[in-house]
Coordinates of C-alpha atoms in Angstrom, one line a residue:
Chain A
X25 CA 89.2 13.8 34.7
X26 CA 92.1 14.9 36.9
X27 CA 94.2 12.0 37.8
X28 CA 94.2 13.9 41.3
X29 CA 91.0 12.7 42.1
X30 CA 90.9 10.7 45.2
X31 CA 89.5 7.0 44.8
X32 CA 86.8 8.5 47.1
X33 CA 85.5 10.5 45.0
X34 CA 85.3 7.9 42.6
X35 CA 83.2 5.8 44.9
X36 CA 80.5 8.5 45.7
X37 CA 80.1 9.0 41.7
X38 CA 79.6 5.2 41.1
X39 CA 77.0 5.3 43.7
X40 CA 74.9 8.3 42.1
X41 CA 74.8 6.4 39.0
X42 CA 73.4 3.2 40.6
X43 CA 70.8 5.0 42.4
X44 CA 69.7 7.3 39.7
X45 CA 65.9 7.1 38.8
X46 CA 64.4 4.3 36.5
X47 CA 61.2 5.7 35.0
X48 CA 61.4 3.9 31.5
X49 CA 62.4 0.5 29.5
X50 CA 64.5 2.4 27.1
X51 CA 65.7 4.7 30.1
X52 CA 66.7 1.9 31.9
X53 CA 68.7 0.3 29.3
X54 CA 70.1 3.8 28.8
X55 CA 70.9 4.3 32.2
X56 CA 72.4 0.5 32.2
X57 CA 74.8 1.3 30.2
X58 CA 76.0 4.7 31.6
X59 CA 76.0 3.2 34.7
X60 CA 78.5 0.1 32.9
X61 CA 80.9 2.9 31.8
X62 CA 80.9 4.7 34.6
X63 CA 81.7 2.3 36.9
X64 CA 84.7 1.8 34.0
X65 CA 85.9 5.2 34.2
X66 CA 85.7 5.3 37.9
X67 CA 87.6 1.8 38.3
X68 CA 90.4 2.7 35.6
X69 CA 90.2 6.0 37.9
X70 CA 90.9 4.0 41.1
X71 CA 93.9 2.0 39.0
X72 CA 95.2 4.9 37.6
X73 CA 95.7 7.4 40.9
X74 CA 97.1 4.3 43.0
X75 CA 100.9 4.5 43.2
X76 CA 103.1 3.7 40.7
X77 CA 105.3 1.1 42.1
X78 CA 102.2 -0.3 43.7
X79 CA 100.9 -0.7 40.7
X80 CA 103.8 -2.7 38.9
X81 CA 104.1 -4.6 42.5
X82 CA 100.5 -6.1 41.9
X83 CA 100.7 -6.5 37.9
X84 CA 104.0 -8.8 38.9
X85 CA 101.8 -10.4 41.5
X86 CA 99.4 -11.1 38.7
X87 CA 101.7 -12.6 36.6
X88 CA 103.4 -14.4 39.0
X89 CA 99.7 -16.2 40.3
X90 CA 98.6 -16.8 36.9
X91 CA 102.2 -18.3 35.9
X92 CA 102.3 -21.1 39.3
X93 CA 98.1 -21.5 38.5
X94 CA 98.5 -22.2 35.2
X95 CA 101.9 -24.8 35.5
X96 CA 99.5 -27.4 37.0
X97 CA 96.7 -26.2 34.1
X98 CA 94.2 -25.7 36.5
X99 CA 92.4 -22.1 36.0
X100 CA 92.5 -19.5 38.5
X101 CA 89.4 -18.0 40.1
X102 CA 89.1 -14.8 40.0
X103 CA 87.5 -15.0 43.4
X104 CA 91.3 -15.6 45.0
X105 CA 93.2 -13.3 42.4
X106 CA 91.1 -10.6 44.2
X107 CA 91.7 -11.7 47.5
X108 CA 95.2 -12.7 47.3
X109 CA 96.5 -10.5 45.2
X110 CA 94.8 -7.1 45.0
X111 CA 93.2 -7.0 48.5
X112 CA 89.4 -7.1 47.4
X113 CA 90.2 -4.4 45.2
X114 CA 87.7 -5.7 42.4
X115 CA 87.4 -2.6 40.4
X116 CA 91.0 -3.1 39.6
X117 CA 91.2 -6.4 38.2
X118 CA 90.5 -5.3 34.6
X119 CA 93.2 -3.0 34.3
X120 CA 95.6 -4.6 36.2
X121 CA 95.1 -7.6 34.2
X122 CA 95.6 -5.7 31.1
X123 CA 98.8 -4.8 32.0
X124 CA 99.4 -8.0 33.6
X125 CA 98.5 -9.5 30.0
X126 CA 101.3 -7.3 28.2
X127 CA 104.2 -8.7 30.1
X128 CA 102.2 -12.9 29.9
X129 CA 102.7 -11.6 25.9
X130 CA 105.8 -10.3 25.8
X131 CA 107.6 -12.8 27.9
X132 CA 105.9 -15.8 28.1
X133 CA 104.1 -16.0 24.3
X134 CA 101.0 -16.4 27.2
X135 CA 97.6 -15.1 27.1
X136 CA 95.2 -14.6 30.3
X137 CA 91.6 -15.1 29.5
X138 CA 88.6 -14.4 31.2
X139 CA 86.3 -17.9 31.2
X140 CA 83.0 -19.2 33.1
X141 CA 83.2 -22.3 35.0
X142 CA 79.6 -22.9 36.6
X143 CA 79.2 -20.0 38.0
X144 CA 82.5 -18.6 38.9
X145 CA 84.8 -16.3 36.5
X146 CA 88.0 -18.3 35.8
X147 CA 91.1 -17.5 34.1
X148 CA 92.7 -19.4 31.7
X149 CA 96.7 -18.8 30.2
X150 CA 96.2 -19.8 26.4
X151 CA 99.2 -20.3 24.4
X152 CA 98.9 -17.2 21.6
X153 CA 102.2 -17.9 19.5
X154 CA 101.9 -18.6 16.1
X155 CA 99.3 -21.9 15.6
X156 CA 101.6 -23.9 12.6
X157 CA 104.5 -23.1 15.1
X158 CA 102.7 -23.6 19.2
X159 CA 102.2 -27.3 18.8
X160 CA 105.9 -27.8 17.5
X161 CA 108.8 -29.6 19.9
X162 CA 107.0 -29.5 22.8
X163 CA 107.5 -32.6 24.5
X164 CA 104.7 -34.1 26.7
X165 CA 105.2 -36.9 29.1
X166 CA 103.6 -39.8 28.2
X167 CA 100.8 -39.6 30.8
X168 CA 99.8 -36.0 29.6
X169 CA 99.9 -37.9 26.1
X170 CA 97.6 -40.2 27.1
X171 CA 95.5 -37.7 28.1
X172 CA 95.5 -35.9 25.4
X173 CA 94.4 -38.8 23.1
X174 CA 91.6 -39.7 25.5
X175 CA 90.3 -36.2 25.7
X176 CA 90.4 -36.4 21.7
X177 CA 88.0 -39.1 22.2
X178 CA 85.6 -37.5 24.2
X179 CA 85.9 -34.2 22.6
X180 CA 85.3 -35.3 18.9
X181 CA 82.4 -37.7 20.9
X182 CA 80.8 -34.2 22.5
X183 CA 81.1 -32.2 19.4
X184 CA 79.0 -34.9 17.3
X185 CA 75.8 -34.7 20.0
X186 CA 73.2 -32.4 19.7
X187 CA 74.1 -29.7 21.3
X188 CA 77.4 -31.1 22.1
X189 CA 76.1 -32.5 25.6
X190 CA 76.1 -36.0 26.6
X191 CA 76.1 -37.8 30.2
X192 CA 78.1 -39.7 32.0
X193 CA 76.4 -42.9 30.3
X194 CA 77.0 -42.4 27.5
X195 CA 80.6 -40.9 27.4
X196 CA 81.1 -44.4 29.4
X197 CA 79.3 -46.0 26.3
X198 CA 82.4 -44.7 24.2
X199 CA 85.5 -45.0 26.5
X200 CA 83.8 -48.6 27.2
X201 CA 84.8 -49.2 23.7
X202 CA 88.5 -48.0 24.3
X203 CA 88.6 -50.6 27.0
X204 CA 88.0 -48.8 29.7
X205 CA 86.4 -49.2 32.7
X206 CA 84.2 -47.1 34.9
X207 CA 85.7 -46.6 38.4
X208 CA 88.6 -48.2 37.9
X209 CA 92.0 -46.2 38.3
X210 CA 94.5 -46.1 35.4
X211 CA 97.9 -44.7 36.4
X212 CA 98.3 -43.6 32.6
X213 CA 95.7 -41.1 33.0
X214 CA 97.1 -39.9 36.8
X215 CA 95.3 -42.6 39.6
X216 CA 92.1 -40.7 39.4
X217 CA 88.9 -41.6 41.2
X218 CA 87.0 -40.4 37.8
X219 CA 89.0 -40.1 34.6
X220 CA 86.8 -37.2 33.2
X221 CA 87.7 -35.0 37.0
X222 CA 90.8 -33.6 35.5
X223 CA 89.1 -33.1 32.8
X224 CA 86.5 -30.8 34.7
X225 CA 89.1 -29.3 36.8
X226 CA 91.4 -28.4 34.1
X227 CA 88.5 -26.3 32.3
X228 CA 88.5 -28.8 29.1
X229 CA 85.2 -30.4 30.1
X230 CA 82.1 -28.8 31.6
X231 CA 80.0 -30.5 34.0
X232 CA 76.6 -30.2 34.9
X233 CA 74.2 -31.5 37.3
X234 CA 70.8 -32.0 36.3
X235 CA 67.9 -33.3 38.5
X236 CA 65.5 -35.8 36.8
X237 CA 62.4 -36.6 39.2
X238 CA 64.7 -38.8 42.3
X239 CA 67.9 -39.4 40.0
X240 CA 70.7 -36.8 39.4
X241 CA 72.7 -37.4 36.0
X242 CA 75.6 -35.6 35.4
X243 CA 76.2 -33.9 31.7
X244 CA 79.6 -32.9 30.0
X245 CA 79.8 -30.5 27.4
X246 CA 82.9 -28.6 25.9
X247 CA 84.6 -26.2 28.8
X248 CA 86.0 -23.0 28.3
X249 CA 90.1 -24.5 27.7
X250 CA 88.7 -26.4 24.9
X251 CA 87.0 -24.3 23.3
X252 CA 90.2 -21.5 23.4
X253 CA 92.7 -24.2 22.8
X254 CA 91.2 -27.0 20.7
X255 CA 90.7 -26.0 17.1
X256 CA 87.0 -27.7 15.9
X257 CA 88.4 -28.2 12.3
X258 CA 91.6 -29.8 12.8
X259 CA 89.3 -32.4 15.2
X260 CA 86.8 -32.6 12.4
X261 CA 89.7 -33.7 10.1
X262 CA 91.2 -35.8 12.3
X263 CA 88.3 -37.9 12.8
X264 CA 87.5 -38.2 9.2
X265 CA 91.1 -39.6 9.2
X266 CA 90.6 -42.2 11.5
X267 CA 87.4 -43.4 10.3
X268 CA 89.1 -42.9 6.6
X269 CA 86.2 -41.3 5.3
X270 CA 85.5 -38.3 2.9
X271 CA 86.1 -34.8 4.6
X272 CA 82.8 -34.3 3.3
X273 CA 80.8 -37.0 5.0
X274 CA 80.7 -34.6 8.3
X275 CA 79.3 -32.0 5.9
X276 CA 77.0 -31.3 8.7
X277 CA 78.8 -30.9 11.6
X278 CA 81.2 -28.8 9.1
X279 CA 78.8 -26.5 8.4
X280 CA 78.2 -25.8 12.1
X281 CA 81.4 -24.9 13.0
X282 CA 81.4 -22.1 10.3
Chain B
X20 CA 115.6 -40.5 -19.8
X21 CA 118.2 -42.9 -18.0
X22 CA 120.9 -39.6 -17.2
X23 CA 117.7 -38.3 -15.0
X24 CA 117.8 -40.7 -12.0
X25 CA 121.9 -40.2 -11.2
X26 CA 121.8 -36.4 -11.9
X27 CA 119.1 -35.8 -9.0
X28 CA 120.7 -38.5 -7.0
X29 CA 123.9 -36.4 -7.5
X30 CA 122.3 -33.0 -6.8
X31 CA 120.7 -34.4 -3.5
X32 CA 124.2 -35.6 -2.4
X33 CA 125.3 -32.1 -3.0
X34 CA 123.0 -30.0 -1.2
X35 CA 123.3 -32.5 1.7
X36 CA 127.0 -32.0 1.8
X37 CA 126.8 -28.5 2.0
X38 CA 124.3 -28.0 4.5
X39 CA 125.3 -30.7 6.3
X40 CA 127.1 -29.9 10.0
X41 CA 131.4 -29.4 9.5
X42 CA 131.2 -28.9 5.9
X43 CA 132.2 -25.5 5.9
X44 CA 133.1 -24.1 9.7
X45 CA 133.3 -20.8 8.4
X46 CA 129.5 -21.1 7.1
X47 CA 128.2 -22.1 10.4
X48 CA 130.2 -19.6 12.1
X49 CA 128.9 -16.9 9.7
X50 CA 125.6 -17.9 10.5
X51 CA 125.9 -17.9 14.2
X52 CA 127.7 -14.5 14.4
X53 CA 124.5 -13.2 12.4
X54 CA 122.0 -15.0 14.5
X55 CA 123.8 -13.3 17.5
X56 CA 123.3 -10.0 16.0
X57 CA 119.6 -10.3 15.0
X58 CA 119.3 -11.0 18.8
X59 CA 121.5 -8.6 20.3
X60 CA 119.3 -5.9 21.7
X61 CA 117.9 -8.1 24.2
X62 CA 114.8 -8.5 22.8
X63 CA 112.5 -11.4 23.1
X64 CA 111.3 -12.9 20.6
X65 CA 108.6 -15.8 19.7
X66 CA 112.1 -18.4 19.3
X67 CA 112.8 -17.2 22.8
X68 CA 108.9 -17.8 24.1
X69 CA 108.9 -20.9 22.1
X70 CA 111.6 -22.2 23.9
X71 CA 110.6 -20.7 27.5
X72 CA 107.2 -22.5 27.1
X73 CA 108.8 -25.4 26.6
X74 CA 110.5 -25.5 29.2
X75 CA 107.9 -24.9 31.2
X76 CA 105.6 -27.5 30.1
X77 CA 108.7 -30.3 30.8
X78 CA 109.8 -28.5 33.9
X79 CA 113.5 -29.8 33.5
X80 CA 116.0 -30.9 30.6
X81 CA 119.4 -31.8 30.5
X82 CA 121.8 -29.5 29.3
X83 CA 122.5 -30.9 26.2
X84 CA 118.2 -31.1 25.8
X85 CA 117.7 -27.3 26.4
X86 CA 120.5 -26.3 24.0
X87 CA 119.4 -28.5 21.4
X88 CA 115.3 -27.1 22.4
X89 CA 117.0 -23.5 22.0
X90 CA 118.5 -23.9 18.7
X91 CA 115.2 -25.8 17.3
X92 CA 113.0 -23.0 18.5
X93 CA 115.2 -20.4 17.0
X94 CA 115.4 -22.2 13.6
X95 CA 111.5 -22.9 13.7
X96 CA 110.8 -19.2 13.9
X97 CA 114.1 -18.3 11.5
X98 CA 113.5 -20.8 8.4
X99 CA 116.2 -18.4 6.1
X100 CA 119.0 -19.5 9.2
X101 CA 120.4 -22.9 9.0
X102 CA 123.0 -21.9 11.4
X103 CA 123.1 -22.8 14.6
X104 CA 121.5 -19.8 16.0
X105 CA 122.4 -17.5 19.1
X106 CA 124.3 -18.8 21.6
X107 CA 122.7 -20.6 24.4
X108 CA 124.0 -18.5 27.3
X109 CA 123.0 -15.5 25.0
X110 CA 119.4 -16.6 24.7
X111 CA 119.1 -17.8 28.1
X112 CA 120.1 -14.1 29.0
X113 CA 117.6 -12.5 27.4
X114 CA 115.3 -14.5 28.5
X115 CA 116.3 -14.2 32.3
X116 CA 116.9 -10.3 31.8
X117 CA 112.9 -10.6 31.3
X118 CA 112.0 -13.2 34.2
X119 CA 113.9 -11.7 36.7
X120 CA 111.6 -8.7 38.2
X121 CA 109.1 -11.1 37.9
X122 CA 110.7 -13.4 40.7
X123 CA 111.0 -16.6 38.0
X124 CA 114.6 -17.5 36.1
X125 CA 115.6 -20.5 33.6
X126 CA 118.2 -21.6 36.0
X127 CA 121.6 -24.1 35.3
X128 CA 122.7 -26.0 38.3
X129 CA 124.7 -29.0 38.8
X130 CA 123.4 -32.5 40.2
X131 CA 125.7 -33.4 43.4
X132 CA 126.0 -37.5 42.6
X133 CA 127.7 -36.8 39.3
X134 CA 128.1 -33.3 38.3
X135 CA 126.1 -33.3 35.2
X136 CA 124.2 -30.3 34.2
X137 CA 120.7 -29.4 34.3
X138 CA 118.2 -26.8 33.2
X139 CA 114.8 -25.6 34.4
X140 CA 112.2 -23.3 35.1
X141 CA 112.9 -21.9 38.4
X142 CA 111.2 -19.7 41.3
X143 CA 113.3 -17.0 42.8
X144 CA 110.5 -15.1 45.5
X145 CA 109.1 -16.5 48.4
X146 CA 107.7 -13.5 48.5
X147 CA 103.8 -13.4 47.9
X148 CA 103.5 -16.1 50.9
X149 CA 103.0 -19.6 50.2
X150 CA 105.1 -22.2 50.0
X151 CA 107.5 -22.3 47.4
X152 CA 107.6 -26.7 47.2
X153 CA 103.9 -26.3 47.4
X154 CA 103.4 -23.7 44.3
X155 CA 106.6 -25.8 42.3
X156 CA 105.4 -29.5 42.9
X157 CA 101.5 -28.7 43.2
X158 CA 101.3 -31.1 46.2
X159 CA 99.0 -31.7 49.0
X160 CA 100.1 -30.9 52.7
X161 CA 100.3 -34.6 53.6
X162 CA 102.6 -35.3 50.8
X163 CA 104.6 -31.7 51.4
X164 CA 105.7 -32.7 54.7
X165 CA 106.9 -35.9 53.9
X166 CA 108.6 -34.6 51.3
X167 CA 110.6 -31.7 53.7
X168 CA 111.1 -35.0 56.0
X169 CA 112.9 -36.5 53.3
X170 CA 114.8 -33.7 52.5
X171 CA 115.7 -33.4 56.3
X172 CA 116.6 -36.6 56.4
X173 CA 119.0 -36.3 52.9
X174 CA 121.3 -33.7 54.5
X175 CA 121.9 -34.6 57.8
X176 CA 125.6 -35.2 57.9
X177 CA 125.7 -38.7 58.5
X178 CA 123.9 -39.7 55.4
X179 CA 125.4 -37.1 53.7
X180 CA 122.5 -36.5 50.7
X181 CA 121.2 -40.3 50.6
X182 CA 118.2 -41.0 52.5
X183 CA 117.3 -45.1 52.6
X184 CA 113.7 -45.3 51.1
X185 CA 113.1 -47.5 54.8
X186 CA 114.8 -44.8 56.9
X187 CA 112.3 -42.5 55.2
X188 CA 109.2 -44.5 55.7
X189 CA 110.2 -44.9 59.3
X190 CA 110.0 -41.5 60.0
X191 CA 106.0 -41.4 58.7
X192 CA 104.8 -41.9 62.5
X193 CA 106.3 -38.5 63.3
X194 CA 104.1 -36.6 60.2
X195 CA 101.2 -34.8 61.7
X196 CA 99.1 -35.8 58.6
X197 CA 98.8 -39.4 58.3
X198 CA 100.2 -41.4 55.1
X199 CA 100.1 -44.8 54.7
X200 CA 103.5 -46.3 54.2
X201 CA 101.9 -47.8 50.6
X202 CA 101.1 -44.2 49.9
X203 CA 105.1 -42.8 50.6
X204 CA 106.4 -45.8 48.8
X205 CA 104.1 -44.5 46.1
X206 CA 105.0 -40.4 46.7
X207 CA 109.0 -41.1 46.4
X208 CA 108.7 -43.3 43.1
X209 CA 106.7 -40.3 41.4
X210 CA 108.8 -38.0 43.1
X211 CA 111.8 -39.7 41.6
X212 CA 110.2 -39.7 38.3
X213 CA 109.7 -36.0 38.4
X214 CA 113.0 -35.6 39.3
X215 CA 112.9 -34.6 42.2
X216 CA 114.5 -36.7 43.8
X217 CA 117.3 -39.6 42.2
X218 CA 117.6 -43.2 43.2
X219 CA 120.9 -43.4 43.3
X220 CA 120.8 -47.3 44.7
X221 CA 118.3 -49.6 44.9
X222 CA 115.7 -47.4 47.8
X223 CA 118.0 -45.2 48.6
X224 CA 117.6 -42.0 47.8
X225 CA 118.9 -38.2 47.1
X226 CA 118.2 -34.9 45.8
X227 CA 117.8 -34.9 42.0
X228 CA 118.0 -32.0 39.1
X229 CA 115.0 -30.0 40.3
X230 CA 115.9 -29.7 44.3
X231 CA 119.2 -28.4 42.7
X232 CA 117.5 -25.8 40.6
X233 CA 114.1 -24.7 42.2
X234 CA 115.0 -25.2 45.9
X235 CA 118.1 -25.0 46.6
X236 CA 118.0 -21.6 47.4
X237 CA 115.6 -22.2 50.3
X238 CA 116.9 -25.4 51.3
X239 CA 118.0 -24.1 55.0
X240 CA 114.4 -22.6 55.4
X241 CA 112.6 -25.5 53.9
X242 CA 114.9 -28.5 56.5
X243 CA 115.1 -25.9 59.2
X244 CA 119.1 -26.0 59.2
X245 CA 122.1 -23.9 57.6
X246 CA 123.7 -25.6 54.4
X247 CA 127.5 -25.4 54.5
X248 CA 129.1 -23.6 50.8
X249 CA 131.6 -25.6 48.8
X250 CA 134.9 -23.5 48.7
X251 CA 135.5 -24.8 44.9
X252 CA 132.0 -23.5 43.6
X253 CA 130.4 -22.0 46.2
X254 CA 127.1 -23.7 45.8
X255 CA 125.4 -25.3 48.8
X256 CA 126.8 -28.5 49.2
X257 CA 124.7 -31.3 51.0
X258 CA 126.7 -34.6 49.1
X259 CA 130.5 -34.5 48.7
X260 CA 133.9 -35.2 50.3
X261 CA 135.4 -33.4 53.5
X262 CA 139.0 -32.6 53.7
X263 CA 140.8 -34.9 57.0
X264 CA 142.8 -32.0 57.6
X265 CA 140.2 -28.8 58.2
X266 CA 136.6 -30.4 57.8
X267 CA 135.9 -28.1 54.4
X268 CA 133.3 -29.7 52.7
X269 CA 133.5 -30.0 48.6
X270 CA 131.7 -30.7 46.2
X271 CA 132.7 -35.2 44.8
X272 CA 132.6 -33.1 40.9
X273 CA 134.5 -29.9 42.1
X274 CA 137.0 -32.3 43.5
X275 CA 137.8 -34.0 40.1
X276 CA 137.3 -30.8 38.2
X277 CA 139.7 -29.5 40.7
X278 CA 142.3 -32.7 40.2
X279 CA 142.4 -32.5 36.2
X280 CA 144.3 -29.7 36.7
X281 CA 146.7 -31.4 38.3
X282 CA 147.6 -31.4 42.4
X283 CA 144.3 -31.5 44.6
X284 CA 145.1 -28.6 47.3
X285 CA 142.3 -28.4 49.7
X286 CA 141.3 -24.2 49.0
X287 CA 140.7 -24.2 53.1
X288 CA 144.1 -25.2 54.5
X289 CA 146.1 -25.3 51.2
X290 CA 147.3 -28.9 52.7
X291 CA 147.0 -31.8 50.2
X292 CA 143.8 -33.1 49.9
X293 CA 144.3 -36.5 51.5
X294 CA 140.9 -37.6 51.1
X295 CA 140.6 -40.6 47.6
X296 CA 140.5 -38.5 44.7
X297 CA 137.0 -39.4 43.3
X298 CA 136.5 -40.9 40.2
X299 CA 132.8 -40.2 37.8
X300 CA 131.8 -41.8 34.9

């Protein structure tokens, strides 16, 4: 394909492939997945004849959104990358953000990664150095130390449930253990309303809503940070640590994770 | 049997001795003129990322902290070195040569209320709309405008960078978004504790390390107001001294910098600086 193409063109080919005839199953599928790459070609076609110093002005964008998102560890909905920094331009995104990801690499030892959260796309900075070096010298206040221990808690609590979910009653049952209370605000853990919100916000805890008869409970299960940054093994061990038991005791949930 | 337990002892000693700092000056500065070389070209590497990210994640160290974070991140990735790795100006170079089309910089600035130096993680653009206290700090509105009202309130020239934590609270009727007075009492002492600001007496209150590096640049946008330059530095200057003769404003540290070299000249109207020479601890 001629990089002279206009984005135009591009468009009007997209929308022959959407609108092309469905007699069969296996056609379909067929057609599904011709229709998947050429909406690709026609986006990385779109990325490709847009100017050059356009280009590198929105990548920098990218970086820079993902960078101020990512210093208060919340994840960044793709929803306002597209509208704040590439104009709606959604056909873009993947290969702006692949560039995007070179220089979060090269500079920043920083990964952008593509994550649900409900039901909006969310993305996530990951720390990709090294893993015996990442964890090393960085210091942490003590209220994000806190927080990490109680997270621990509920994590290693999560991972142990079938089908590591679990509502709010009984993660309450735990932390109730740890001395704390429900609805009470702990400056330790940032004067939150709910300890387990940041939690949610932050992408290391997913919660959902589900409708029994009248009541509403709410269930946690691992979100997508934790299950990018937290390493299941080095949980598993640590547990077996504190309760100073056998590696082997958790044979089960050990055989799970591989 | 009995030789065993002195002869390690002895050997321990040893190898302590020689890899232990000032044993042999010429060793460490063999080691740092190689380090320098391995990071010559410009090139980032995971020491440099190591060190950037953490940075990041604490926002703001003292000098001495982010030199000592530097040289720790470079030996973590550089097990062989036991030198003292590249110099910190170096690394921070390469670093900033990276950051800088990006709008971000590791920048160094000094705090007004005693000179000493700081290091952070720092936004250049405004560019991209937005506010830049906003995308640093990661407040809400209510608490953004108190905290401009506090930095309009710092460098007005009477108070001349120290706000009174009461004077501040009095001006929380004028806010158009309502905060409870519990609530700005609350806002400065977590604002002080992310160094934002610095309580330099009991409820009073001034610009600390991260004003000096992250906003400093848009201070006369953010209070509305141009900043005068210190002649010694040229750095916005909100707290220091003024000459009696010509009005120049200066910097309390450029001052004493200025009067361990001997005579202190004011750089404005060459008079003597008649002003008391400042003392800092």
């Amino acid at each position: 394909m001629s990089s002279s193409r206009s984005s135009g063109g591009s468009r009007r080919g997209k929308r022959r492939l959407e609108t092309g005839p469905e007699p069969s199953q296996s056609s379909q599928q067929l057609n599904d997945s011709s229709t998947q790459s050429g909406r690709a070609v026609a986006a990385r076609q779109e990325w490709d004849t847009m100017d050059s110093s356009e280009k590198s002005r929105k990548v920098k964008d990218l970086v820079r959104y993902l960078v101020f998102g990512s210093s208060q560890k919340i994840p960044v909905k793709r929803d306002e990358l597209l509208k704040n920094v590439l104009d709606g331009a959604s056909r873009t995104l993947p290969s702006a953000m692949q560039e995007a990801n070179k220089i979060l690499q090269e500079v920043f030892g920083l990964q952008a990664v593509e994550a649900k959260k409900g039901t909006q796309t969310v993305y996530l900075l990951i720390n990709c150095l090294p893993s015996e070096t990442k964890d090393k010298l960085i210091e942490r206040s003590n209220k994000e130390l806190s927080q990490i221990g109680l997270l621990g808690a509920i994590l290693s609590f999560l991972m142990m449930k079938p089908q590591g979910t679990a509502n709010t009653d009984s993660i309450w049952s735990v932390l109730n253990c740890l001395g704390l209370i429900q609805k009470s605000q702990y400056p330790e853990f940032g004067f939150h309303k709910d300890i387990l919100s940041p939690f949610v916000e932050q992408g290391y805890l997913e919660q959902k809503k589900r409708v029994i008869g009248e009541a509403s409970v709410f269930e946690y299960q691992w979100g997508p940070r934790a299950k990018l940054e937290v390493d299941k093994r080095q949980l598993l061990m640590t547990m077996a640590e504190v309760h100073g038991d056998e590696f082997d005791i958790w044979e089960k949930q050990f055989q799970d994770l591989i | 049997m009995p030789h065993a337990y002195p002869r390690v002892k002895k050997m321990a000693s040893n190898s302590r001795r020689s890899s232990g700092a000032g044993s042999s000056r010429r060793s460490t500065n063999g080691m740092r003129e190689r380090a320098s070389i391995q990071y010559r070209d410009g090139e980032m590497t995971n020491a440099h990322r190591h060190f950037l990210q953490s940075l990041m994640s604490k926002r703001i160290m003292t000098k001495r902290e982010a030199k000592k974070t530097a040289s720790d991140s470079h030996r973590l990735y550089n097990e062989e070195s036991s030198g003292e790795g590249p110099l910190f100006t170096e690394f921070v170079q390469t670093i900033n040569a990276k950051l800088e089309s990006l709008g971000f910089k590791i920048g160094m600035s000094k705090v007004e209320h005693d000179g000493s130096e700081w290091v952070g993680f720092a936004n250049t653009s405004s560019t991209g709309g937005g506010d830049v206290i906003q995308k640093a700090s990661g407040l809400g509105l209510a608490e953004l405008e108190f905290f401009r009202t506090c930095l309009q309130q710092m460098v007005t020239e009477e108070n001349n960078g120290v706000a009174s934590s009461s004077a501040l609270l009095a001006k929380l009727n004028t806010l158009q978004r309502k905060m409870t007075g519990k609530a700005a009492q609350d806002l400065l002492v977590s604002l002080t504790k992310d160094h934002w600001f610095f309580e330099i007496s009991r409820g009073h209150y001034c610009m600390g390390p991260r004003c000096f590096i992250e906003l400093l640049p848009f201070l006369p946008e953010i209070v509305g107001e141009s900043i005068e330059e210190c002649r010694l530095c040229s750095n916005r200057v909100v707290m220091g001294d003024r000459c009696l003769g010509c009005d120049t404003k200066l910097h309390t540290y450029c001052i004493v910098q200025l009067s361990r070299r001997g005579q202190v000249k004011c750089p404005q109207c060459h008079e003597e600086w008649e002003g008391e020479i400042p003392t800092l601890e």
